[in-house]
Structure formats: structure tokens, C-alpha cells
Tab-separated table of C-alpha atoms in Angstrom:
chain	number	residue	atom	x	y	z
L	74	UNK	CA	0.000	0.000	0.000
L	75	UNK	CA	1.601	3.232	-1.098
L	76	UNK	CA	1.431	6.334	1.069
L	77	UNK	CA	3.704	9.282	0.438
L	78	UNK	CA	4.975	11.336	3.327
L	79	UNK	CA	2.283	13.846	4.140
L	80	UNK	CA	3.088	17.422	3.242
L	81	UNK	CA	1.039	20.534	3.942
L	82	UNK	CA	-1.708	20.952	1.395
L	83	UNK	CA	-1.313	23.855	-0.960
L	84	UNK	CA	-4.288	25.333	-2.671
L	85	UNK	CA	-3.580	26.493	-6.224
L	86	UNK	CA	-3.283	30.226	-6.598
L	87	UNK	CA	-6.460	32.153	-7.319
L	88	UNK	CA	-7.000	32.575	-11.030
L	89	UNK	CA	-5.553	29.222	-12.105
L	90	UNK	CA	-7.842	27.716	-14.707
L	91	UNK	CA	-7.370	24.033	-13.894
L	92	UNK	CA	-5.781	22.035	-11.129
L	93	UNK	CA	-3.097	19.463	-11.909
L	94	UNK	CA	-2.509	15.973	-10.593
L	95	UNK	CA	0.416	17.370	-8.583
L	96	UNK	CA	-1.927	19.889	-6.918
L	97	UNK	CA	-4.243	17.079	-5.875
L	98	UNK	CA	-1.331	14.995	-4.604
L	99	UNK	CA	-0.042	17.871	-2.440
L	100	UNK	CA	-3.471	18.619	-0.968
L	101	UNK	CA	-4.200	14.941	-0.235
L	102	UNK	CA	-0.681	14.288	1.053
L	103	UNK	CA	-0.042	11.428	-1.354
L	104	UNK	CA	2.040	10.797	-4.448
L	105	UNK	CA	0.911	11.605	-7.992
L	106	UNK	CA	0.957	7.864	-8.683
L	107	UNK	CA	-1.673	7.352	-5.991
L	108	UNK	CA	-3.827	10.111	-7.491
L	109	UNK	CA	-3.514	8.383	-10.871
L	110	UNK	CA	-4.556	5.036	-9.411
L	111	UNK	CA	-7.610	6.600	-7.755
L	112	UNK	CA	-8.694	8.532	-10.863
L	113	UNK	CA	-8.387	5.395	-13.000
L	114	UNK	CA	-10.275	3.211	-10.516
L	115	UNK	CA	-7.387	0.810	-9.884
L	116	UNK	CA	-7.209	-1.403	-6.806
L	117	UNK	CA	-4.410	-1.193	-4.243
L	118	UNK	CA	-5.429	2.090	-2.557
L	119	UNK	CA	-6.998	1.873	0.890
L	120	UNK	CA	-10.378	3.484	1.429
L	121	UNK	CA	-9.149	6.277	3.713
L	122	UNK	CA	-6.532	7.361	1.190
L	123	UNK	CA	-9.007	7.109	-1.683
L	124	UNK	CA	-11.461	9.375	0.147
L	125	UNK	CA	-8.681	11.902	0.831
L	126	UNK	CA	-7.821	11.978	-2.854
L	127	UNK	CA	-11.454	12.282	-3.942
L	128	UNK	CA	-12.024	15.129	-1.474
L	129	UNK	CA	-8.964	16.962	-2.816
L	130	UNK	CA	-10.161	16.459	-6.402
L	131	UNK	CA	-13.550	17.909	-5.529
L	132	UNK	CA	-12.141	20.902	-3.660
L	133	UNK	CA	-9.703	21.752	-6.427
L	134	UNK	CA	-12.101	21.023	-9.254
L	135	UNK	CA	-9.673	18.497	-10.722
L	136	UNK	CA	-10.892	16.520	-13.728
L	137	UNK	CA	-8.846	13.502	-14.855
L	138	UNK	CA	-7.585	13.577	-18.418
L	139	UNK	CA	-9.998	11.194	-20.141
L	140	UNK	CA	-7.989	11.184	-23.369
L	141	UNK	CA	-4.847	10.048	-21.548
L	142	UNK	CA	-6.785	7.327	-19.765
L	143	UNK	CA	-8.274	6.227	-23.080
L	144	UNK	CA	-4.815	5.823	-24.594
L	145	UNK	CA	-3.774	3.605	-21.685
L	146	UNK	CA	-6.905	1.476	-21.867
L	147	UNK	CA	-7.100	1.401	-25.651
L	148	UNK	CA	-10.660	2.778	-25.748
L	149	UNK	CA	-12.518	6.047	-25.205
L	150	UNK	CA	-15.686	4.503	-23.727
L	151	UNK	CA	-17.760	6.673	-26.057
L	152	UNK	CA	-20.257	5.647	-28.746
L	153	UNK	CA	-21.094	8.024	-31.573
L	154	UNK	CA	-24.641	8.202	-32.936
L	155	UNK	CA	-25.253	9.620	-36.419
L	156	UNK	CA	-28.830	10.529	-37.290
L	157	UNK	CA	-30.701	12.841	-39.630
L	158	UNK	CA	-33.688	14.121	-37.745
L	159	UNK	CA	-34.692	14.463	-34.116
L	160	UNK	CA	-38.222	15.488	-35.087
L	161	UNK	CA	-39.545	11.947	-35.558
L	162	UNK	CA	-40.697	9.855	-32.618
L	163	UNK	CA	-38.749	6.805	-33.744
L	164	UNK	CA	-35.382	8.581	-33.905
L	165	UNK	CA	-35.814	10.423	-30.616
L	166	UNK	CA	-36.924	7.380	-28.656
L	167	UNK	CA	-34.272	5.157	-30.234
L	168	UNK	CA	-31.587	7.707	-29.351
L	169	UNK	CA	-32.887	7.932	-25.770
L	170	UNK	CA	-32.841	4.140	-25.444
L	171	UNK	CA	-29.286	3.929	-26.818
L	172	UNK	CA	-28.082	6.624	-24.402
L	173	UNK	CA	-29.683	4.875	-21.411
L	174	UNK	CA	-28.281	1.471	-22.374
L	175	UNK	CA	-24.814	2.919	-23.028
L	176	UNK	CA	-24.798	4.687	-19.655
L	177	UNK	CA	-25.699	1.416	-17.936
L	178	UNK	CA	-22.573	-0.093	-19.519
L	179	UNK	CA	-20.383	2.847	-18.490
L	180	UNK	CA	-20.250	4.472	-21.934
L	181	UNK	CA	-21.056	8.014	-23.019
L	182	UNK	CA	-22.883	8.905	-26.233
L	183	UNK	CA	-21.802	11.614	-28.675
L	184	UNK	CA	-24.475	12.784	-31.109
L	185	UNK	CA	-23.441	13.673	-34.657
L	186	UNK	CA	-26.529	15.187	-36.315
L	187	UNK	CA	-26.679	15.293	-40.113
L	188	UNK	CA	-28.590	18.314	-41.384
L	189	UNK	CA	-29.475	16.926	-44.815
L	190	UNK	CA	-29.572	13.350	-46.198
L	191	UNK	CA	-26.760	13.957	-48.705
L	192	UNK	CA	-23.430	12.259	-49.308
L	193	UNK	CA	-21.526	15.420	-48.354
L	194	UNK	CA	-23.305	15.731	-45.008
L	195	UNK	CA	-22.801	12.062	-44.194
L	196	UNK	CA	-19.144	12.219	-45.225
L	197	UNK	CA	-18.674	15.232	-42.944
L	198	UNK	CA	-20.223	13.384	-40.007
L	199	UNK	CA	-17.897	10.419	-40.461
L	200	UNK	CA	-14.866	12.673	-40.834
L	201	UNK	CA	-15.653	14.127	-37.387
L	202	UNK	CA	-15.638	10.698	-35.758
L	203	UNK	CA	-11.871	10.535	-35.415
L	204	UNK	CA	-11.462	13.946	-33.825
L	205	UNK	CA	-14.347	13.202	-31.440
L	206	UNK	CA	-12.600	10.026	-30.293
L	207	UNK	CA	-15.358	7.396	-30.329
L	208	UNK	CA	-14.950	3.630	-30.159
L	209	UNK	CA	-17.991	2.779	-32.273
L	210	UNK	CA	-20.827	4.419	-34.175
L	211	UNK	CA	-24.526	3.613	-34.352
L	212	UNK	CA	-26.127	4.945	-37.533
L	213	UNK	CA	-29.826	5.836	-37.673
L	214	UNK	CA	-30.256	6.691	-41.353
L	215	UNK	CA	-30.944	5.370	-44.826
L	216	UNK	CA	-27.994	3.039	-45.284
L	217	UNK	CA	-27.512	3.628	-49.025
L	218	UNK	CA	-25.774	6.857	-48.017
L	219	UNK	CA	-23.045	4.765	-46.360
L	220	UNK	CA	-22.133	3.032	-49.597
L	221	UNK	CA	-20.358	5.927	-51.285
L	222	UNK	CA	-16.671	5.296	-52.004
L	223	UNK	CA	-15.813	8.746	-50.615
L	224	UNK	CA	-17.004	7.876	-47.089
L	225	UNK	CA	-14.102	6.611	-45.020
L	226	UNK	CA	-14.481	5.186	-41.539
L	227	UNK	CA	-11.715	5.889	-39.013
L	228	UNK	CA	-9.695	2.708	-38.361
L	229	UNK	CA	-11.013	0.373	-35.665
L	230	UNK	CA	-14.367	2.150	-35.364
L	231	UNK	CA	-17.153	-0.442	-35.358
L	232	UNK	CA	-20.450	0.353	-37.120
L	233	UNK	CA	-24.016	-0.741	-36.363
L	234	UNK	CA	-27.086	0.420	-38.307
L	235	UNK	CA	-30.630	0.913	-36.971
L	236	UNK	CA	-33.818	0.745	-39.044
L	237	UNK	CA	-32.354	-0.539	-42.282
L	238	UNK	CA	-32.369	-3.418	-44.744
L	239	UNK	CA	-28.558	-3.540	-44.942
L	240	UNK	CA	-28.031	-6.792	-43.061
L	241	UNK	CA	-25.824	-8.160	-45.847
L	242	UNK	CA	-23.288	-5.380	-45.342
L	243	UNK	CA	-23.663	-4.253	-41.731
L	244	UNK	CA	-24.902	-5.418	-38.357
L	245	UNK	CA	-28.492	-4.182	-38.150
L	246	UNK	CA	-31.003	-3.892	-35.304
L	247	UNK	CA	-34.573	-3.015	-36.228
L	248	UNK	CA	-38.192	-3.261	-35.139
L	249	UNK	CA	-40.169	-5.974	-36.923
L	250	UNK	CA	-41.879	-3.408	-39.154
L	251	UNK	CA	-43.430	-5.964	-41.475
L	252	UNK	CA	-44.754	-8.184	-38.690
L	253	UNK	CA	-46.354	-5.247	-36.882
L	254	UNK	CA	-47.983	-3.986	-40.078
L	255	UNK	CA	-49.411	-7.382	-40.970
L	256	UNK	CA	-50.882	-7.679	-37.475
L	257	UNK	CA	-52.534	-4.272	-37.847
L	258	UNK	CA	-54.101	-5.147	-41.219
L	259	UNK	CA	-55.281	-8.567	-40.042
L	260	UNK	CA	-56.890	-6.982	-36.979
L	261	UNK	CA	-58.999	-4.728	-39.192
L	262	UNK	CA	-59.905	-7.523	-41.610
L	263	UNK	CA	-60.844	-9.813	-38.720
L	264	UNK	CA	-63.238	-7.118	-37.488
L	265	UNK	CA	-65.078	-7.487	-40.802
L	266	UNK	CA	-63.742	-4.609	-42.921
L	267	UNK	CA	-63.733	-5.391	-46.632
L	268	UNK	CA	-60.360	-3.729	-47.178
L	269	UNK	CA	-57.924	-1.406	-45.414
L	270	UNK	CA	-56.660	1.955	-46.657
L	271	UNK	CA	-53.094	2.960	-45.843
L	272	UNK	CA	-51.584	6.334	-44.987
L	273	UNK	CA	-47.878	5.659	-45.495
L	274	UNK	CA	-44.758	7.551	-44.523
L	275	UNK	CA	-42.336	9.361	-46.841
L	276	UNK	CA	-41.086	7.514	-49.886
L	277	UNK	CA	-37.393	7.697	-48.908
L	278	UNK	CA	-37.936	6.006	-45.529
L	279	UNK	CA	-37.028	2.331	-45.203
L	280	UNK	CA	-39.425	1.924	-42.278
L	281	UNK	CA	-42.291	3.473	-44.235
L	282	UNK	CA	-41.584	1.264	-47.237
L	283	UNK	CA	-41.562	-1.935	-45.173
L	284	UNK	CA	-44.862	-0.995	-43.549
L	285	UNK	CA	-46.389	-0.226	-46.940
L	286	UNK	CA	-45.120	-3.478	-48.474
L	287	UNK	CA	-46.491	-5.499	-45.548
L	288	UNK	CA	-49.886	-3.733	-45.765
L	289	UNK	CA	-50.183	-4.596	-49.434
L	290	UNK	CA	-48.978	-8.188	-48.917
L	291	UNK	CA	-51.449	-8.799	-46.070
L	292	UNK	CA	-54.362	-7.665	-48.249
L	293	UNK	CA	-53.187	-9.816	-51.149
L	294	UNK	CA	-52.891	-12.877	-48.892
L	295	UNK	CA	-56.458	-12.268	-47.716
L	296	UNK	CA	-57.697	-11.996	-51.303
L	297	UNK	CA	-58.545	-8.308	-50.956
L	298	UNK	CA	-57.808	-5.434	-53.307
L	299	UNK	CA	-55.448	-2.766	-51.981
L	300	UNK	CA	-56.859	0.773	-52.289
L	301	UNK	CA	-54.634	3.555	-53.672
L	302	UNK	CA	-51.730	4.383	-51.348
L	303	UNK	CA	-51.791	7.813	-49.680
L	304	UNK	CA	-48.486	9.253	-48.429
L	305	UNK	CA	-47.688	11.619	-45.587
L	306	UNK	CA	-44.454	12.918	-44.078
L	307	UNK	CA	-44.841	11.535	-40.501
L	308	UNK	CA	-46.389	14.818	-39.269
L	309	UNK	CA	-49.868	15.321	-37.810
L	310	UNK	CA	-50.462	18.020	-40.434
L	311	UNK	CA	-49.919	15.546	-43.285
L	312	UNK	CA	-52.286	13.149	-41.509
L	313	UNK	CA	-54.890	15.894	-41.377
L	314	UNK	CA	-54.596	16.535	-45.115
L	315	UNK	CA	-54.958	12.819	-45.830
L	316	UNK	CA	-57.918	12.647	-43.474
L	317	UNK	CA	-59.755	15.347	-45.425
L	318	UNK	CA	-59.296	13.254	-48.566
L	319	UNK	CA	-60.348	9.971	-46.940
L	320	UNK	CA	-63.349	11.503	-45.155
L	321	UNK	CA	-64.871	12.195	-48.561
L	322	UNK	CA	-64.725	8.509	-49.534
L	323	UNK	CA	-67.794	6.591	-48.417
L	324	UNK	CA	-66.014	3.313	-49.272
L	325	UNK	CA	-63.314	3.954	-46.646
L	326	UNK	CA	-64.171	2.148	-43.405
L	327	UNK	CA	-60.685	1.310	-42.074
L	328	UNK	CA	-57.274	3.027	-42.229
L	329	UNK	CA	-53.858	1.712	-41.192
L	330	UNK	CA	-51.631	4.745	-40.510
L	331	UNK	CA	-47.841	4.379	-40.598
L	332	UNK	CA	-47.297	6.353	-37.378
L	333	UNK	CA	-49.304	7.778	-34.489
L	334	UNK	CA	-48.672	11.465	-35.239
L	335	UNK	CA	-50.283	11.145	-38.671
L	336	UNK	CA	-53.123	9.190	-37.062
L	337	UNK	CA	-53.731	12.146	-34.728
L	338	UNK	CA	-54.198	14.515	-37.670
L	339	UNK	CA	-56.367	11.949	-39.446
L	340	UNK	CA	-58.667	11.660	-36.419
L	341	UNK	CA	-59.134	15.432	-36.336
L	342	UNK	CA	-60.006	15.589	-40.045
L	343	UNK	CA	-62.525	12.748	-39.780
L	344	UNK	CA	-64.196	14.405	-36.810
L	345	UNK	CA	-64.426	17.754	-38.585
L	346	UNK	CA	-66.017	16.079	-41.619
L	347	UNK	CA	-68.588	14.236	-39.512
L	348	UNK	CA	-67.069	10.754	-39.884
L	349	UNK	CA	-67.193	9.053	-36.479
L	350	UNK	CA	-64.359	6.875	-35.190
L	351	UNK	CA	-64.766	3.929	-34.886
L	352	UNK	CA	-68.479	3.849	-35.846
L	353	UNK	CA	-67.857	5.019	-39.431
L	354	UNK	CA	-64.090	4.595	-39.825
L	355	UNK	CA	-61.662	2.458	-37.816
L	356	UNK	CA	-58.149	3.887	-37.401
L	357	UNK	CA	-54.996	2.081	-36.299
L	358	UNK	CA	-51.528	3.648	-35.871
L	359	UNK	CA	-47.939	2.540	-35.410
L	360	UNK	CA	-45.427	3.370	-32.603
L	361	UNK	CA	-47.644	3.522	-29.489
L	362	UNK	CA	-46.390	6.923	-28.380
L	363	UNK	CA	-47.123	7.781	-24.714
L	364	UNK	CA	-50.011	10.060	-25.745
L	365	UNK	CA	-51.774	7.437	-27.911
L	366	UNK	CA	-54.062	6.393	-25.082
L	367	UNK	CA	-55.197	10.014	-24.655
L	368	UNK	CA	-56.289	10.564	-28.271
L	369	UNK	CA	-60.004	10.983	-28.889
L	370	UNK	CA	-60.847	8.169	-29.134
L	371	UNK	CA	-57.862	6.318	-27.583
L	372	UNK	CA	-55.807	4.956	-30.466
L	373	UNK	CA	-55.374	1.295	-31.354
L	374	UNK	CA	-51.741	1.036	-32.451
L	375	UNK	CA	-48.691	-1.163	-32.944
L	376	UNK	CA	-46.279	-0.928	-30.014
L	377	UNK	CA	-42.560	-0.615	-30.754
L	378	UNK	CA	-40.161	-1.629	-27.969
L	379	UNK	CA	-37.650	1.201	-28.329
L	380	UNK	CA	-35.918	0.320	-25.058
L	381	UNK	CA	-35.153	-3.176	-26.350
L	382	UNK	CA	-33.917	-1.772	-29.668
L	383	UNK	CA	-31.511	0.505	-27.786
L	384	UNK	CA	-30.329	-2.294	-25.521
L	385	UNK	CA	-29.643	-4.626	-28.428
L	386	UNK	CA	-27.849	-1.864	-30.359
L	387	UNK	CA	-25.454	-1.212	-27.492
L	388	UNK	CA	-24.952	-4.902	-26.761
L	389	UNK	CA	-24.169	-5.666	-30.416
L	390	UNK	CA	-21.783	-2.755	-30.885
L	391	UNK	CA	-19.918	-3.583	-27.660
L	392	UNK	CA	-19.573	-7.170	-28.844
L	393	UNK	CA	-18.072	-5.903	-32.109
L	394	UNK	CA	-15.681	-3.644	-30.194
L	395	UNK	CA	-14.472	-6.473	-27.986
L	396	UNK	CA	-14.037	-8.824	-30.914
L	397	UNK	CA	-13.315	-6.755	-34.064
L	398	UNK	CA	-12.653	-9.939	-36.051
L	399	UNK	CA	-16.102	-11.325	-35.304
L	400	UNK	CA	-17.422	-10.057	-38.648
L	401	UNK	CA	-21.033	-10.766	-37.633
L	402	UNK	CA	-23.593	-9.237	-39.985
L	403	UNK	CA	-27.296	-9.667	-40.470
L	404	UNK	CA	-30.433	-8.230	-38.923
L	405	UNK	CA	-31.875	-8.654	-35.433
L	406	UNK	CA	-35.617	-7.909	-35.331
L	407	UNK	CA	-37.383	-6.751	-32.165
L	408	UNK	CA	-40.995	-8.017	-32.011
L	409	UNK	CA	-43.974	-5.633	-31.896
L	410	UNK	CA	-47.373	-6.089	-30.269
L	411	UNK	CA	-50.819	-4.758	-31.055
L	412	UNK	CA	-52.386	-2.494	-28.425
L	413	UNK	CA	-56.164	-2.503	-28.945
L	414	UNK	CA	-57.979	0.584	-27.726
L	415	UNK	CA	-61.187	2.326	-28.831
L	416	UNK	CA	-60.405	3.552	-32.350
L	417	UNK	CA	-61.175	0.213	-34.055
L	418	UNK	CA	-64.463	-1.693	-34.282
L	419	UNK	CA	-66.458	-3.790	-36.771
L	420	UNK	CA	-67.883	-1.791	-39.703
L	421	UNK	CA	-71.381	-0.413	-39.177
L	422	UNK	CA	-72.933	-2.973	-41.553
L	423	UNK	CA	-71.407	-5.871	-39.617
L	424	UNK	CA	-72.633	-4.459	-36.316
């Protein structure tokens, strides 16, 4: 057990910007080596000495050099997250889940937002990875933007992709978009609706495309004709515009909406046009946002387990970091579940 001869503590002169390890050692009456062992969490320092060192660090405002510690350990204990938009529920809740799961593993998260979905913006985000000193990156974006020859990953940085169909090239974690969509369509058909209309998400979204494909496939399997696809942009306003259009169609008795925000706008439009939900039109969403149960009426929707997506993302990327030669690719799907509330019912004729 190392204990240096105790010397009178000296407080750094007023005006000094940062305290040094030597300042902490003098105040605690120990050697700089002991301060280093405490700041790095190594064993071999008795509890009384450790508390002395921690108290001196706090009083002096000393912050250990994380970059130096990272060089010693061979890792920065930081995960970068690249994403386009923080306006969509899926991205925000996925990011929150990743941050919580990373913190539980002792890792920090650095966000690298990309303003526009262009090659130049994506290339700029990846070029910042090295200077930000991250061990791995989780990408929440359309993966085709990663395929450009001009995008170079810093050496030894592991990559995982969320919400993508790129399992042949990357490790991917995603919600079972298709399974959730099929469940939603079957629920409406089982209630007795002849067919199901679909308000889809934007055309450039992989998630929106998988939900649309599954909607169409479920109707085909049931021997039903798919109505014309209507697209929105994930916002409640686009749902409202679609709702005005659908409210005018007497043959529309059921709508599967690709997310809950658009469903909210759709509900408002139907109400304004005198179409009752669910008596005249059944509506089902996707996401199960916290407010879905407070819609009028409470929204039947497909629940996504964002916490599990975040946990699996962090677990997979840590596995890749610890074994860079693993080379594991493919897609891990997180199951969904249908949450039935009051916005769906049998069509009026069936009742």
C-alpha cells in the first residue's frame, strides 16, 4: 500500500484555470501515482486514502484527463450516434434508449446530427468521428448513403445500423416493421372490414416502405384489393390533409396509418367532416407513443419496444468492439405487439 509522506496541502493560486494531478497529490498528502490510481479506478489504494484523494479532487475542481486514460486502456468509452432528424418519434426514442443502455454499460454517447440526407453531409459526419474520439458508431439513417466510395471510416471504429435493410453489409437492429404492419391489417380484416386503406410515410424512408409493403402483402394474402396508397411525411399536419381526402370517400371504413402522429391529424379531419371513429371509420396507428391512449378516441396502435432496440444496439456494438474480427452481420428484429384501444371496431354494416 503506497502512502507518500504527508506534506502541507497547498491550494492552487487564485486565477488558475485548472488544477493538476500534482496539486491534488499535495493537498491529499499522497504521491501523484496514488492520485492516478484513484482517478483510473485501480485497486491497491486503501479506502481512507481514496477518500482523501477524492475530497482533494472535488475541492480543487480536478478533472482527470480522459484522453490520456483512453490511450492507456485502448478505448474512449464513447459511442457516436449519427442521425438525420430528431423530429420523428422513432429517432428520438431510439436515441434515448441507446443513451440509457450505453450509460448502464459505463459508456457516453456523442451525437453527430446530419442536417441533410446527402453524401456530403454524411461524409462530414464520419470525418468528425476521429477527432471526437469514439470507439464505435450507431447509424440511424438510410444506409444507401453509407455506400459511397468517398465515405471513409476511421480505423477500428465499429459500425451498427438501426432501421435498415442492410443486413448483408452491416450489423443491423430493427423493429419488426413488417410483422407489426401485418398484425394491424389482419386486426382490421378480422373485425369485418372489406379492405384497409393505408396512410404511409415518406417515400425515402425504409421503415415506411416496409410498412407499406407489408400492408399490401397482407391484403393480397387475404384476397382483398389494396386501395390507392396515400403518403404523408410523418407529421400530424400531413395526416390531417390525408384525413380530409379519406373523409370524402364513403367506401373507406378502415385506415392503417404508418405512425401515431399522422393518425392524430387523421382523427381530427374525420371528426371535422362528420365521420365518427370507430363507428364510421376504424383507425390504427404505429409506434404507441405515450399520448396514444389520450387521443379521442384512444388509439389502437402497434407498439414498438424502443428500449429493447436501444439495448440490443449497445450490446451488439460492444460485442463488435471487444471482438473486431467477429465479422457478424445480419439483422436482429425486435418483435412488436398490437395495443387494442377504442379507435377500431367492426364496420357499421357488420354491427
